[in-house]
mmCIF file of C-alpha atoms in Angstrom:
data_model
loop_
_atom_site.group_PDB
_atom_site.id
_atom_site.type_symbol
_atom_site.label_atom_id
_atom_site.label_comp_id
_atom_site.label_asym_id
_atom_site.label_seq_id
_atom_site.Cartn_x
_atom_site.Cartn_y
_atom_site.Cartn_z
ATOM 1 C CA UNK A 1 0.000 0.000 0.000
ATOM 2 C CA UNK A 2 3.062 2.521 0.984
ATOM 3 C CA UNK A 3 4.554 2.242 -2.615
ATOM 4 C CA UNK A 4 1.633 2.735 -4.254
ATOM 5 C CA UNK A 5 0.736 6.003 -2.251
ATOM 6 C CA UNK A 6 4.778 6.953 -3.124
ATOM 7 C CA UNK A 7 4.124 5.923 -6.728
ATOM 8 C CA UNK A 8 1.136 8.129 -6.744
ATOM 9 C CA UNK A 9 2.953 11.175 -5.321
ATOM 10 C CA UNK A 10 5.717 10.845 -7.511
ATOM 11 C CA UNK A 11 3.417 10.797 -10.888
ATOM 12 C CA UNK A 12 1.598 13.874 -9.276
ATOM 13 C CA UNK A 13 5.019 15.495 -8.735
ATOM 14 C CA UNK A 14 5.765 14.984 -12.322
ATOM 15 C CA UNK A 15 2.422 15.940 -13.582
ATOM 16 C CA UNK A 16 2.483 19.011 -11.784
ATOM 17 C CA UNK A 17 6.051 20.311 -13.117
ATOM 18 C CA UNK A 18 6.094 23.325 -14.771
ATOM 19 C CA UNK A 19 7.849 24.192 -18.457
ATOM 20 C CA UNK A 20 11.465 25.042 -17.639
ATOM 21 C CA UNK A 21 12.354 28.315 -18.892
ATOM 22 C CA UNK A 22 15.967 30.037 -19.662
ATOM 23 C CA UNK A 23 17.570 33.598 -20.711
ATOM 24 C CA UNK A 24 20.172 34.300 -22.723
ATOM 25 C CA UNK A 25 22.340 36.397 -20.669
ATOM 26 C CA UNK A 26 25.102 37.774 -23.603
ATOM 27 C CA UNK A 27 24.739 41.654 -23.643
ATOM 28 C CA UNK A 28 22.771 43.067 -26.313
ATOM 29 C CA UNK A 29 21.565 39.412 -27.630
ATOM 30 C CA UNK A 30 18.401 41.347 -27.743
ATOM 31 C CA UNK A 31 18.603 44.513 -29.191
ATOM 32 C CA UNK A 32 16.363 45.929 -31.863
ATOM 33 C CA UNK A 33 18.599 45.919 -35.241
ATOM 34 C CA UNK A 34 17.652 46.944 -38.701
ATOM 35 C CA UNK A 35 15.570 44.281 -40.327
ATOM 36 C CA UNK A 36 17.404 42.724 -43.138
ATOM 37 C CA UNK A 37 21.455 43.179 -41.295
ATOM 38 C CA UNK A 38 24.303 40.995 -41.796
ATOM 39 C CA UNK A 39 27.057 41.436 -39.070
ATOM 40 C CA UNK A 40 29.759 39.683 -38.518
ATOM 41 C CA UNK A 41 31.229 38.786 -34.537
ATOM 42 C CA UNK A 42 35.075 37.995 -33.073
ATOM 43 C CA UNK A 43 35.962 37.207 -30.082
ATOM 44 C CA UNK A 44 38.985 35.446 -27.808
ATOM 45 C CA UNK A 45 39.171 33.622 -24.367
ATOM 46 C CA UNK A 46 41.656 32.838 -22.303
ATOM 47 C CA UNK A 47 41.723 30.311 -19.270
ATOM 48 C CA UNK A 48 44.450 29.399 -17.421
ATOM 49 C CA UNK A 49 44.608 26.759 -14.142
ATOM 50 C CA UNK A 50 44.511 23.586 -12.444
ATOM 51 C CA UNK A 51 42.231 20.958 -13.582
ATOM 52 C CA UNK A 52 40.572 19.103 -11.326
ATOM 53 C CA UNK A 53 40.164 15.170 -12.381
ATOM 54 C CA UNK A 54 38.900 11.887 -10.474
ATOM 55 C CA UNK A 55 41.145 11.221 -7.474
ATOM 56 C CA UNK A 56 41.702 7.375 -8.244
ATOM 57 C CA UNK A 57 42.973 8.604 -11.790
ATOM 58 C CA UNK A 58 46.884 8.320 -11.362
ATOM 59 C CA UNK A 59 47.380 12.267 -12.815
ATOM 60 C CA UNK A 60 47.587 14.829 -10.564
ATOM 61 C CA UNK A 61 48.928 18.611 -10.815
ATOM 62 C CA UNK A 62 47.327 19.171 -13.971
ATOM 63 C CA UNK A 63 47.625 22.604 -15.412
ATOM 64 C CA UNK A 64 45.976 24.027 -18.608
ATOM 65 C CA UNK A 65 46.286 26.630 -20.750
ATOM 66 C CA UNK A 66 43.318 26.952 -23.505
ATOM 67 C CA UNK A 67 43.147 30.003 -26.318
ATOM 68 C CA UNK A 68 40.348 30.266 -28.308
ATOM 69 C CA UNK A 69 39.277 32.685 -30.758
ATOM 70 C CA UNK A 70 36.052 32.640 -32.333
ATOM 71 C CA UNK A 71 34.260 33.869 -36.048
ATOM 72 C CA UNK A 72 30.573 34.683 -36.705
ATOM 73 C CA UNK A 73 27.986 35.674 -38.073
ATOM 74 C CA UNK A 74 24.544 37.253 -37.249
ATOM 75 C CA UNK A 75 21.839 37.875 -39.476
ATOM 76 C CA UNK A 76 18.613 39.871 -38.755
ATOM 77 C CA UNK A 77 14.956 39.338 -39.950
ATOM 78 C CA UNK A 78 11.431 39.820 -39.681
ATOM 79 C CA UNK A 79 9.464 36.665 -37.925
ATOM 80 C CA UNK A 80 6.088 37.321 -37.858
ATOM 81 C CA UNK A 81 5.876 40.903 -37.315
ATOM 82 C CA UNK A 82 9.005 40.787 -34.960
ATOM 83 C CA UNK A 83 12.498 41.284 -35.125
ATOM 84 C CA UNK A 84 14.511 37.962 -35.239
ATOM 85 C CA UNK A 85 18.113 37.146 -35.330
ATOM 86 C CA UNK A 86 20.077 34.438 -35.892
ATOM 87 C CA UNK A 87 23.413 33.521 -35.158
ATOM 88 C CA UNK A 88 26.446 31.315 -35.791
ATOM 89 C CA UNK A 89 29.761 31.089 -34.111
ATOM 90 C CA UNK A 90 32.723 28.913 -34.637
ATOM 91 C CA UNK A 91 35.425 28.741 -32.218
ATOM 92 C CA UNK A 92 38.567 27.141 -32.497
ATOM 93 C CA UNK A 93 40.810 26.168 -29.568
ATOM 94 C CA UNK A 94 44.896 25.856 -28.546
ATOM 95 C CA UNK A 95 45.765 24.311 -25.057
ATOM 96 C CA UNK A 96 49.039 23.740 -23.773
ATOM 97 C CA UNK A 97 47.983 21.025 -20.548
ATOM 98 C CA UNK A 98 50.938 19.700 -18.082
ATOM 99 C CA UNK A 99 50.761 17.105 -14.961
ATOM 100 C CA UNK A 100 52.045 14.761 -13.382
ATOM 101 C CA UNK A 101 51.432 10.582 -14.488
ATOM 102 C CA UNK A 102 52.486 8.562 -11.882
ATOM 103 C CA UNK A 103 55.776 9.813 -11.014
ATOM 104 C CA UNK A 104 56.415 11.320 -14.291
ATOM 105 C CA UNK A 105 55.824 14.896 -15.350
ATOM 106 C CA UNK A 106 54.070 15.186 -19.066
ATOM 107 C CA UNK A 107 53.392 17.527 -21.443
ATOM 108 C CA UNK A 108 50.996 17.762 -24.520
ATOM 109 C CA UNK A 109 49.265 20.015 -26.782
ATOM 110 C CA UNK A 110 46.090 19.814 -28.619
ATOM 111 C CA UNK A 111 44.203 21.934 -31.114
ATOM 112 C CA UNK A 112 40.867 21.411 -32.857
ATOM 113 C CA UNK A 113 37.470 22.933 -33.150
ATOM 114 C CA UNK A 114 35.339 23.632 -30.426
ATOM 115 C CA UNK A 115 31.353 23.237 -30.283
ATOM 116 C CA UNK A 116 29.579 25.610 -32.204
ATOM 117 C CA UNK A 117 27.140 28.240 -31.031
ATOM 118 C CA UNK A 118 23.534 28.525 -32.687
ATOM 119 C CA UNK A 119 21.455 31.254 -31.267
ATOM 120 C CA UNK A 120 18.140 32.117 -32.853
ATOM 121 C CA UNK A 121 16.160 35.112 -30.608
ATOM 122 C CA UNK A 122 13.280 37.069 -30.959
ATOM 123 C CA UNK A 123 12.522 41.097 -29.717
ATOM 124 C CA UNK A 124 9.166 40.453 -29.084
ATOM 125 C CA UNK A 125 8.793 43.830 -26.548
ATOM 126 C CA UNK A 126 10.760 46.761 -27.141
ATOM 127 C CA UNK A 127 11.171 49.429 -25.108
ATOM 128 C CA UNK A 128 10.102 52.886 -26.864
ATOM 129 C CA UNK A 129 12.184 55.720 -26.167
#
């Protein structure tokens, strides 16, 4: 009788969850842009430090050092009466990682590309000024 009364909470729980919802916190991802513009977006990180990894992994004092600069593009529309924009971005990353395997200090290096960025976003309040 107890597990079905726990089963039956549990669906209710899950029947009574609400949509999740998320913003897209890069500045000016929502500004109001001419209809019909093409621009086109750079951008570079840097991030230096110790990497943290499983404990029973025999590396420790791992240290990494990624670059990555980025190319894009952002295009602006209507969508149904609104302002739209979508965008693309490619980044490509260097990192320089050292540590320690065992007793043994190593070194490597690896470049590739990194996971894209796809952004589509809609204005659909704007302030009027």
């Amino acid at each position: 009788m107890k597990r079905k009364v726990s089963i039956a909470i549990a669906l209710g729980m899950l029947l009574a969850a609400g949509p999740a919802a998320a913003q897209d916190l890069d500045p000016r991802a929502y500004a109001k842009v001419p209809i019909n513009s093409t621009v086109a977006i750079t951008g570079f990180s840097f991030s230096s430090g110790s990497v943290l990894t499983d404990p029973t992994l025999p590396v420790q004092n791992v240290h990494a050092n990624v670059s990555t600069p980025s190319l894009g593009v952002a295009r602006s529309f209507s969508l149904f009466g609104k302002t739209a924009q979508a965008l693309a971005a490619l980044p490509y990353s260097w990192a320089e990682v050292s540590g320690d395997i065992g007793e043994q200090a190593a070194r490597t290096t690896r470049s590739g590309l990194s996971d894209m960025r796809l952004r589509l976003s809609v204005l659909l309040a704007a302030r009027r000024r």
